[in-house]
Short mmCIF file of C-alpha atoms in Angstrom, two decimals:
data_model
loop_
_atom_site.label_atom_id
_atom_site.label_comp_id
_atom_site.label_asym_id
_atom_site.label_seq_id
_atom_site.Cartn_x
_atom_site.Cartn_y
_atom_site.Cartn_z
CA MET A 1 -43.30 -80.60 -45.92
CA ARG A 2 -44.92 -77.38 -45.51
CA GLU A 3 -48.02 -78.22 -47.76
CA ILE A 4 -48.76 -81.56 -45.65
CA LEU A 5 -48.30 -79.87 -42.53
CA PRO A 6 -51.86 -78.90 -41.98
CA THR A 7 -52.96 -82.65 -42.30
CA LEU A 8 -50.31 -83.98 -39.98
CA SER A 9 -51.31 -81.28 -37.46
CA GLU A 10 -54.94 -82.95 -37.56
CA TRP A 11 -53.76 -86.56 -37.07
CA TYR A 12 -51.68 -85.30 -34.39
CA ALA A 13 -54.16 -83.41 -32.36
CA ALA A 14 -56.69 -86.54 -32.84
CA ARG A 15 -53.87 -88.59 -31.23
CA ALA A 16 -53.32 -90.66 -34.22
CA PRO A 17 -50.14 -92.13 -34.98
CA PHE A 18 -48.64 -91.60 -38.38
CA GLY A 19 -45.49 -92.58 -40.43
CA LEU A 20 -43.48 -89.52 -41.77
CA ALA A 21 -40.60 -90.11 -44.50
CA THR A 22 -38.34 -87.32 -45.31
CA VAL A 23 -35.84 -87.07 -47.65
CA VAL A 24 -32.93 -85.89 -45.82
CA ALA A 25 -29.96 -86.62 -48.64
CA VAL A 26 -30.09 -86.70 -52.37
CA SER A 27 -27.50 -87.37 -55.18
CA ARG A 28 -27.21 -87.19 -58.80
CA SER A 29 -30.73 -86.64 -60.72
CA ALA A 30 -33.06 -87.11 -57.68
CA PRO A 31 -36.60 -85.56 -58.34
CA ARG A 32 -36.95 -84.13 -55.04
CA ASP A 33 -35.11 -82.19 -52.85
CA PRO A 34 -34.10 -82.46 -49.16
CA GLY A 35 -37.01 -81.68 -46.83
CA ALA A 36 -39.57 -83.36 -49.26
CA ALA A 37 -41.98 -85.55 -47.30
CA MET A 38 -44.72 -87.86 -47.56
CA ALA A 39 -46.73 -89.34 -44.60
CA VAL A 40 -49.12 -92.37 -43.95
CA GLY A 41 -51.81 -91.61 -41.59
CA PRO A 42 -55.02 -93.25 -39.99
CA GLY A 43 -57.02 -95.49 -42.47
CA ASP A 44 -53.67 -95.59 -44.62
CA GLU A 45 -54.51 -91.85 -45.85
CA VAL A 46 -51.31 -90.88 -47.71
CA VAL A 47 -50.07 -87.27 -48.31
CA GLY A 48 -47.15 -85.68 -49.99
CA SER A 49 -44.29 -87.20 -52.27
CA VAL A 50 -40.88 -87.89 -51.82
CA SER A 51 -40.16 -89.10 -55.47
CA GLY A 52 -42.80 -88.01 -57.94
CA GLY A 53 -44.11 -91.75 -57.96
CA CYS A 54 -41.13 -93.93 -58.14
CA VAL A 55 -40.67 -95.56 -54.78
CA GLU A 56 -43.87 -94.32 -52.95
CA GLY A 57 -45.20 -97.77 -52.65
CA ALA A 58 -42.41 -98.96 -50.87
CA VAL A 59 -42.34 -95.82 -48.51
CA PHE A 60 -45.94 -96.69 -47.79
CA GLU A 61 -45.14 -100.23 -46.41
CA LEU A 62 -42.09 -98.25 -44.56
CA ALA A 63 -44.36 -95.84 -42.86
CA GLN A 64 -46.72 -98.56 -41.50
CA GLU A 65 -43.75 -100.76 -40.26
CA VAL A 66 -42.35 -97.93 -38.52
CA VAL A 67 -45.76 -96.98 -36.64
CA GLU A 68 -46.17 -100.55 -35.78
CA SER A 69 -42.53 -101.17 -34.47
CA GLY A 70 -42.07 -97.30 -32.90
CA GLU A 71 -38.51 -97.31 -34.29
CA ALA A 72 -37.44 -94.98 -36.76
CA ARG A 73 -35.54 -96.60 -40.02
CA LEU A 74 -32.93 -94.65 -42.61
CA GLU A 75 -33.51 -96.15 -46.34
CA THR A 76 -31.57 -95.16 -49.49
CA PHE A 77 -33.24 -95.81 -52.90
CA GLY A 78 -31.55 -95.71 -56.30
CA TYR A 79 -31.48 -97.15 -59.79
CA SER A 80 -30.85 -100.55 -60.49
CA ASP A 81 -29.59 -101.76 -63.67
CA GLU A 82 -29.60 -105.61 -62.58
CA ASP A 83 -33.25 -105.72 -62.24
CA ALA A 84 -35.23 -103.33 -64.24
CA PHE A 85 -38.44 -104.23 -61.90
CA ALA A 86 -36.81 -103.55 -58.51
CA VAL A 87 -38.15 -100.71 -56.59
CA GLY A 88 -35.99 -97.79 -57.25
CA LEU A 89 -35.58 -94.46 -59.10
CA THR A 90 -35.85 -94.67 -62.64
CA CYS A 91 -34.27 -91.32 -63.14
CA GLY A 92 -30.81 -92.48 -62.07
CA GLY A 93 -30.68 -90.68 -58.89
CA GLU A 94 -30.53 -91.62 -55.34
CA ILE A 95 -32.60 -90.53 -52.29
CA THR A 96 -32.00 -91.01 -48.52
CA LEU A 97 -35.22 -91.16 -46.42
CA LEU A 98 -35.63 -91.10 -42.87
CA VAL A 99 -39.09 -92.75 -42.02
CA ARG A 100 -40.19 -92.17 -38.30
CA PRO A 101 -43.21 -92.82 -36.26
CA VAL A 102 -44.88 -89.41 -34.94
CA THR A 103 -47.15 -89.49 -31.68
CA GLN A 104 -47.58 -86.99 -28.94
CA GLU A 105 -45.38 -89.11 -26.92
CA THR A 106 -42.68 -89.54 -29.67
CA ASP A 107 -42.53 -85.92 -30.74
CA PRO A 108 -44.03 -83.68 -28.08
CA GLY A 109 -42.73 -80.52 -29.91
CA PHE A 110 -44.33 -81.31 -32.90
CA ALA A 111 -47.58 -79.04 -32.53
CA ALA A 112 -45.42 -75.98 -31.57
CA VAL A 113 -43.34 -76.49 -35.02
CA ALA A 114 -46.57 -76.85 -37.14
CA GLN A 115 -48.02 -73.91 -35.64
CA SER A 116 -44.76 -71.88 -36.13
CA VAL A 117 -44.69 -72.91 -39.73
CA ALA A 118 -48.72 -71.80 -40.11
CA GLU A 119 -47.68 -68.44 -38.57
CA GLY A 120 -44.52 -67.78 -40.65
CA ARG A 121 -42.46 -67.84 -37.51
CA ALA A 122 -38.78 -69.52 -38.41
CA VAL A 123 -37.92 -72.64 -36.78
CA THR A 124 -35.35 -75.57 -37.85
CA VAL A 125 -36.29 -79.03 -36.92
CA ALA A 126 -32.93 -81.09 -36.25
CA THR A 127 -33.48 -84.89 -36.19
CA VAL A 128 -31.04 -87.58 -35.84
CA THR A 129 -30.75 -89.85 -38.91
CA ASP A 130 -27.52 -92.00 -38.06
CA GLY A 131 -25.03 -92.85 -35.47
CA PRO A 132 -24.88 -93.60 -31.63
CA ALA A 133 -28.01 -91.66 -30.94
CA THR A 134 -31.55 -92.50 -30.99
CA ILE A 135 -32.88 -92.55 -34.38
CA GLY A 136 -35.61 -90.00 -34.89
CA ALA A 137 -34.85 -87.92 -31.85
CA THR A 138 -35.58 -84.36 -32.78
CA LEU A 139 -34.87 -80.86 -31.38
CA ALA A 140 -37.00 -77.87 -32.62
CA VAL A 141 -34.94 -74.46 -32.64
CA TRP A 142 -36.31 -71.28 -32.87
CA PRO A 143 -34.36 -68.01 -32.65
CA ASP A 144 -35.06 -67.66 -29.11
CA GLU A 145 -36.04 -70.69 -27.79
CA VAL A 146 -35.63 -74.74 -28.06
CA SER A 147 -37.76 -77.53 -27.42
CA GLY A 148 -36.77 -81.41 -27.20
CA THR A 149 -33.34 -83.20 -27.10
CA LEU A 150 -31.34 -85.19 -29.38
CA GLY A 151 -29.86 -87.35 -26.29
CA SER A 152 -27.07 -85.60 -24.85
CA THR A 153 -26.42 -81.80 -23.53
CA GLY A 154 -23.48 -81.23 -25.76
CA LEU A 155 -24.99 -82.62 -28.86
CA ASP A 156 -28.09 -80.53 -28.13
CA VAL A 157 -25.77 -77.31 -27.77
CA ALA A 158 -23.85 -77.81 -30.93
CA VAL A 159 -26.54 -78.51 -33.13
CA THR A 160 -28.69 -75.45 -31.76
CA ALA A 161 -25.90 -73.36 -32.75
CA ASP A 162 -25.88 -74.59 -36.24
CA ALA A 163 -29.34 -74.75 -36.52
CA ARG A 164 -29.73 -71.06 -35.91
CA GLY A 165 -27.20 -70.34 -38.39
CA GLU A 166 -28.83 -72.40 -41.18
CA LEU A 167 -32.10 -70.83 -40.07
CA ALA A 168 -30.65 -67.44 -40.77
CA LEU A 169 -29.77 -68.72 -44.49
CA GLY A 170 -33.31 -70.94 -44.82
CA ALA A 171 -30.99 -73.66 -45.38
CA THR A 172 -31.62 -77.53 -45.08
CA GLY A 173 -29.32 -80.52 -44.81
CA LEU A 174 -27.13 -82.85 -43.11
CA ARG A 175 -24.45 -81.98 -40.26
CA HIS A 176 -22.15 -84.39 -38.59
CA TYR A 177 -21.02 -84.29 -35.01
CA GLY A 178 -19.35 -86.83 -32.47
CA PRO A 179 -21.76 -88.37 -29.60
CA HIS A 180 -21.51 -85.35 -27.41
CA GLY A 181 -21.38 -82.68 -30.09
CA GLU A 182 -17.81 -82.96 -30.80
CA ARG A 183 -17.16 -80.59 -34.07
CA ARG A 184 -14.24 -82.80 -35.41
CA GLU A 185 -16.06 -85.99 -35.58
CA ASP A 186 -18.77 -87.57 -37.59
CA THR A 187 -20.16 -90.50 -35.81
CA VAL A 188 -23.88 -88.81 -35.68
CA THR A 189 -25.76 -87.38 -38.34
CA VAL A 190 -28.07 -85.05 -37.80
CA PHE A 191 -30.80 -83.53 -40.31
CA LEU A 192 -31.67 -80.04 -39.94
CA HIS A 193 -34.45 -78.84 -41.77
CA SER A 194 -35.26 -74.81 -41.93
CA PHE A 195 -38.60 -73.64 -42.03
CA ALA A 196 -37.82 -70.00 -43.03
CA PRO A 197 -41.11 -67.42 -43.65
CA PRO A 198 -41.75 -67.47 -47.00
CA PRO A 199 -39.97 -65.44 -49.57
CA ARG A 200 -41.58 -62.27 -50.49
CA MET A 201 -42.51 -61.28 -54.13
CA LEU A 202 -43.18 -57.57 -54.73
CA VAL A 203 -45.24 -56.73 -57.66
CA PHE A 204 -45.54 -53.11 -58.37
CA GLY A 205 -48.24 -51.80 -60.86
CA ALA A 206 -51.82 -53.12 -60.26
CA ILE A 207 -52.57 -54.02 -63.93
CA ASP A 208 -53.77 -57.26 -65.66
CA TYR A 209 -50.33 -58.61 -66.02
CA ALA A 210 -49.88 -57.88 -62.12
CA ALA A 211 -52.88 -59.85 -61.53
CA ALA A 212 -51.55 -63.14 -63.43
CA VAL A 213 -47.99 -62.46 -61.83
CA ALA A 214 -49.31 -62.52 -58.38
CA ARG A 215 -51.14 -65.86 -58.95
CA ILE A 216 -48.18 -67.69 -60.10
CA GLY A 217 -46.14 -66.05 -57.51
CA SER A 218 -48.58 -67.57 -54.89
CA PHE A 219 -48.51 -71.00 -56.61
CA LEU A 220 -44.64 -70.74 -56.24
CA GLY A 221 -44.83 -70.36 -52.68
CA TYR A 222 -44.08 -66.53 -52.32
CA ARG A 223 -45.57 -64.17 -50.03
CA VAL A 224 -47.13 -61.55 -52.52
CA THR A 225 -47.59 -57.97 -52.27
CA VAL A 226 -48.98 -55.75 -55.41
CA CYS A 227 -48.54 -52.09 -54.74
CA ASP A 228 -49.74 -49.16 -57.15
CA ALA A 229 -50.21 -45.38 -56.32
CA ARG A 230 -53.75 -45.46 -58.04
CA PRO A 231 -56.55 -46.73 -55.89
CA VAL A 232 -58.97 -47.01 -58.72
CA PHE A 233 -56.82 -50.13 -59.70
CA ALA A 234 -55.05 -51.22 -56.50
CA THR A 235 -58.16 -53.15 -55.04
CA PRO A 236 -58.26 -56.27 -53.32
CA LYS A 237 -61.14 -57.83 -55.51
CA ARG A 238 -58.89 -57.56 -58.45
CA PHE A 239 -56.46 -59.99 -56.85
CA PRO A 240 -56.25 -63.51 -55.41
CA ASP A 241 -57.25 -63.73 -51.57
CA ALA A 242 -53.55 -64.63 -50.59
CA VAL A 243 -52.27 -61.32 -52.10
CA GLU A 244 -51.75 -58.18 -50.08
CA VAL A 245 -52.71 -54.88 -52.05
CA ILE A 246 -50.88 -51.90 -51.08
CA VAL A 247 -51.94 -48.25 -52.18
CA ASP A 248 -48.72 -46.29 -52.24
CA TRP A 249 -46.19 -44.75 -54.32
CA PRO A 250 -44.17 -47.46 -55.15
CA HIS A 251 -40.63 -46.26 -54.30
CA ARG A 252 -41.87 -45.19 -51.03
CA TYR A 253 -43.04 -48.22 -50.23
CA LEU A 254 -40.01 -50.22 -51.14
CA ARG A 255 -38.02 -47.56 -49.02
CA GLY A 256 -40.09 -48.71 -46.12
CA THR A 257 -39.92 -52.49 -46.51
CA ASP A 258 -37.40 -55.04 -45.77
CA THR A 259 -36.02 -57.23 -48.58
CA ASP A 260 -33.51 -59.98 -48.48
CA GLU A 261 -31.27 -62.27 -50.82
CA ARG A 262 -34.61 -64.45 -51.68
CA THR A 263 -36.87 -61.35 -52.54
CA VAL A 264 -38.32 -61.08 -55.95
CA ILE A 265 -39.09 -57.73 -57.39
CA CYS A 266 -41.41 -57.19 -60.43
CA VAL A 267 -41.91 -53.86 -61.86
CA LEU A 268 -44.80 -53.47 -63.86
CA THR A 269 -45.86 -49.87 -63.91
CA HIS A 270 -44.63 -49.29 -67.26
CA ASP A 271 -44.53 -45.61 -66.53
CA PRO A 272 -40.88 -43.57 -65.92
CA LYS A 273 -42.64 -41.47 -63.33
CA PHE A 274 -43.08 -44.68 -61.36
CA ASP A 275 -40.08 -47.06 -62.78
CA VAL A 276 -37.16 -44.87 -62.20
CA PRO A 277 -37.26 -44.04 -58.60
CA LEU A 278 -38.72 -47.35 -58.02
CA LEU A 279 -35.80 -48.99 -59.60
CA GLU A 280 -33.15 -46.50 -58.14
CA GLU A 281 -34.28 -47.86 -54.85
CA ALA A 282 -34.56 -51.65 -55.87
CA LEU A 283 -31.21 -51.82 -57.75
CA ARG A 284 -29.16 -50.60 -54.39
CA ARG A 285 -30.95 -53.07 -52.02
CA PRO A 286 -30.95 -57.12 -51.54
CA ALA A 287 -32.83 -58.94 -53.85
CA ALA A 288 -32.84 -62.29 -55.65
CA TYR A 289 -34.59 -61.03 -58.91
CA ILE A 290 -35.33 -57.63 -60.13
CA GLY A 291 -37.51 -57.51 -63.40
CA ALA A 292 -39.19 -54.59 -65.29
CA MET A 293 -41.68 -54.75 -68.01
CA GLY A 294 -41.46 -52.70 -71.18
CA SER A 295 -40.58 -52.94 -74.90
CA ARG A 296 -36.51 -52.47 -76.24
CA ARG A 297 -37.48 -48.75 -76.66
CA THR A 298 -38.88 -48.42 -73.16
CA HIS A 299 -35.79 -50.28 -71.86
CA ASP A 300 -33.38 -48.20 -73.42
CA ASP A 301 -35.11 -45.12 -72.16
CA ARG A 302 -35.40 -46.44 -68.74
CA MET A 303 -31.54 -47.42 -69.03
CA LYS A 304 -30.45 -43.92 -69.98
CA ARG A 305 -32.82 -42.20 -67.05
CA LEU A 306 -31.11 -44.67 -64.51
CA LEU A 307 -27.79 -43.81 -65.59
CA ASP A 308 -28.43 -39.91 -65.24
CA ALA A 309 -30.04 -40.83 -61.85
CA GLY A 310 -26.43 -41.65 -60.74
CA LEU A 311 -26.71 -45.79 -60.70
CA SER A 312 -23.51 -47.67 -61.72
CA GLU A 313 -22.94 -50.37 -64.49
CA SER A 314 -22.84 -52.96 -61.71
CA GLU A 315 -26.07 -51.98 -60.30
CA LEU A 316 -27.99 -51.73 -63.82
CA SER A 317 -26.39 -55.19 -64.68
CA ARG A 318 -29.00 -56.98 -62.12
CA LEU A 319 -31.89 -55.67 -63.91
CA ARG A 320 -33.73 -58.42 -66.00
CA SER A 321 -35.41 -55.99 -68.74
CA PRO A 322 -37.54 -56.55 -70.90
CA VAL A 323 -38.75 -59.10 -68.08
CA GLY A 324 -39.28 -62.58 -68.51
CA LEU A 325 -38.02 -65.31 -71.23
CA ASP A 326 -38.66 -65.66 -74.55
CA LEU A 327 -41.76 -67.83 -75.00
CA GLY A 328 -43.47 -65.73 -77.46
CA ALA A 329 -46.13 -65.08 -74.60
CA ARG A 330 -49.05 -62.81 -75.40
CA THR A 331 -51.81 -63.37 -72.63
CA PRO A 332 -51.01 -61.79 -69.25
CA GLU A 333 -50.94 -65.34 -68.00
CA GLU A 334 -48.47 -66.53 -70.43
CA VAL A 335 -46.44 -63.38 -69.64
CA ALA A 336 -46.65 -64.42 -66.11
CA VAL A 337 -45.61 -68.11 -66.74
CA SER A 338 -42.45 -66.26 -68.93
CA VAL A 339 -41.49 -64.17 -65.82
CA ALA A 340 -41.87 -67.00 -63.50
CA ALA A 341 -39.55 -69.22 -65.63
CA GLU A 342 -36.87 -66.48 -65.79
CA ILE A 343 -37.35 -66.38 -61.79
CA VAL A 344 -36.76 -69.97 -61.56
CA ALA A 345 -33.90 -70.28 -63.96
CA GLN A 346 -32.05 -67.54 -62.11
CA ARG A 347 -32.56 -68.96 -58.92
CA TRP A 348 -31.06 -72.52 -59.99
CA GLY A 349 -28.69 -71.31 -62.58
CA GLY A 350 -30.80 -72.68 -65.45
CA SER A 351 -30.14 -71.97 -69.22
CA GLY A 352 -33.73 -71.30 -70.19
CA ALA A 353 -32.96 -73.63 -73.35
CA PRO A 354 -35.42 -76.63 -74.12
CA LEU A 355 -34.35 -79.85 -72.18
CA THR A 356 -34.13 -81.53 -75.77
CA ALA A 357 -31.31 -79.22 -76.46
CA THR A 358 -29.37 -79.78 -73.63
CA ALA A 359 -27.05 -82.40 -72.27
CA GLY A 360 -26.30 -84.01 -69.16
CA ALA A 361 -28.01 -84.15 -65.55
CA ILE A 362 -31.56 -82.57 -65.45
CA HIS A 363 -31.01 -81.82 -62.04
CA PRO A 364 -27.39 -81.22 -61.47
CA SER A 365 -25.93 -81.35 -57.69
CA THR A 366 -26.05 -78.17 -56.03
#
């Protein structure tokens, strides 16, 4: 959704109705996660994807139908053994889509949500998907304000509280309520879609490998900052336009920077006078991934220095060093792929093994 919002905002501002299909639930080996979206706008222009190509043709027709009728629809697509040519997912999974019309009249808060996402402000959009409430009704929830309604005051109050909780976690998924927000009932289903600010990637050491890691970090959706104490290397022209470049001692910059459980820290300085104080700080704060570049000898020396500095075995166990998966990488770009692969594997619990050497679902339920 985040990627297609600029186009949707243009359609919305031009008062051009469009059909928006959003994945609200998945099971088994579904190709896209909840929140993936596809839209059909003026001139039958299509943006986004909900299945990687399996059911997009059928969704295209559904989006046209909801724009014409003005009524949202909930549809489920799965695999059909009986009819190999039926519209469905060849991967064997199942996805449930909410397809709804979007206009300035049906969704007056859409522009504010799109602007918040563009500015990196956190917002959760709650949408009714099923039950005795208006299917497709939306409620936008920010940390300090609310816009829209799901049809009843009680439901709005309950969903607002849950939406703010999900927003703090950056979580997206279905919640169930009674028609007036009753917690112990499940007659109304609401999809909570959280747009948290992009997670941060902090890259220390303004070397060629850092430029490659910064590029792939931006590609993966991180807000990337590169930091180095040497101004001759930490120059913006050596890095992609979207990357922030900071000249400062790494440990001092990190000490003054907020991190959370989604933050990625890549230490590529390759110099003990930078590495050790920086990792002392990094390993004692929240982060999803902390990796450090270096040879086996460098790693052994670094671990000894960190132990001498007072870090515990538990803290040191968080360090991924030498950084990256064993891909046989040589060039900075190949090393960046290796690092990115390890970050993704750690995030989702992947083994890093070739899929041909594994069994079971490729995308296990989470």
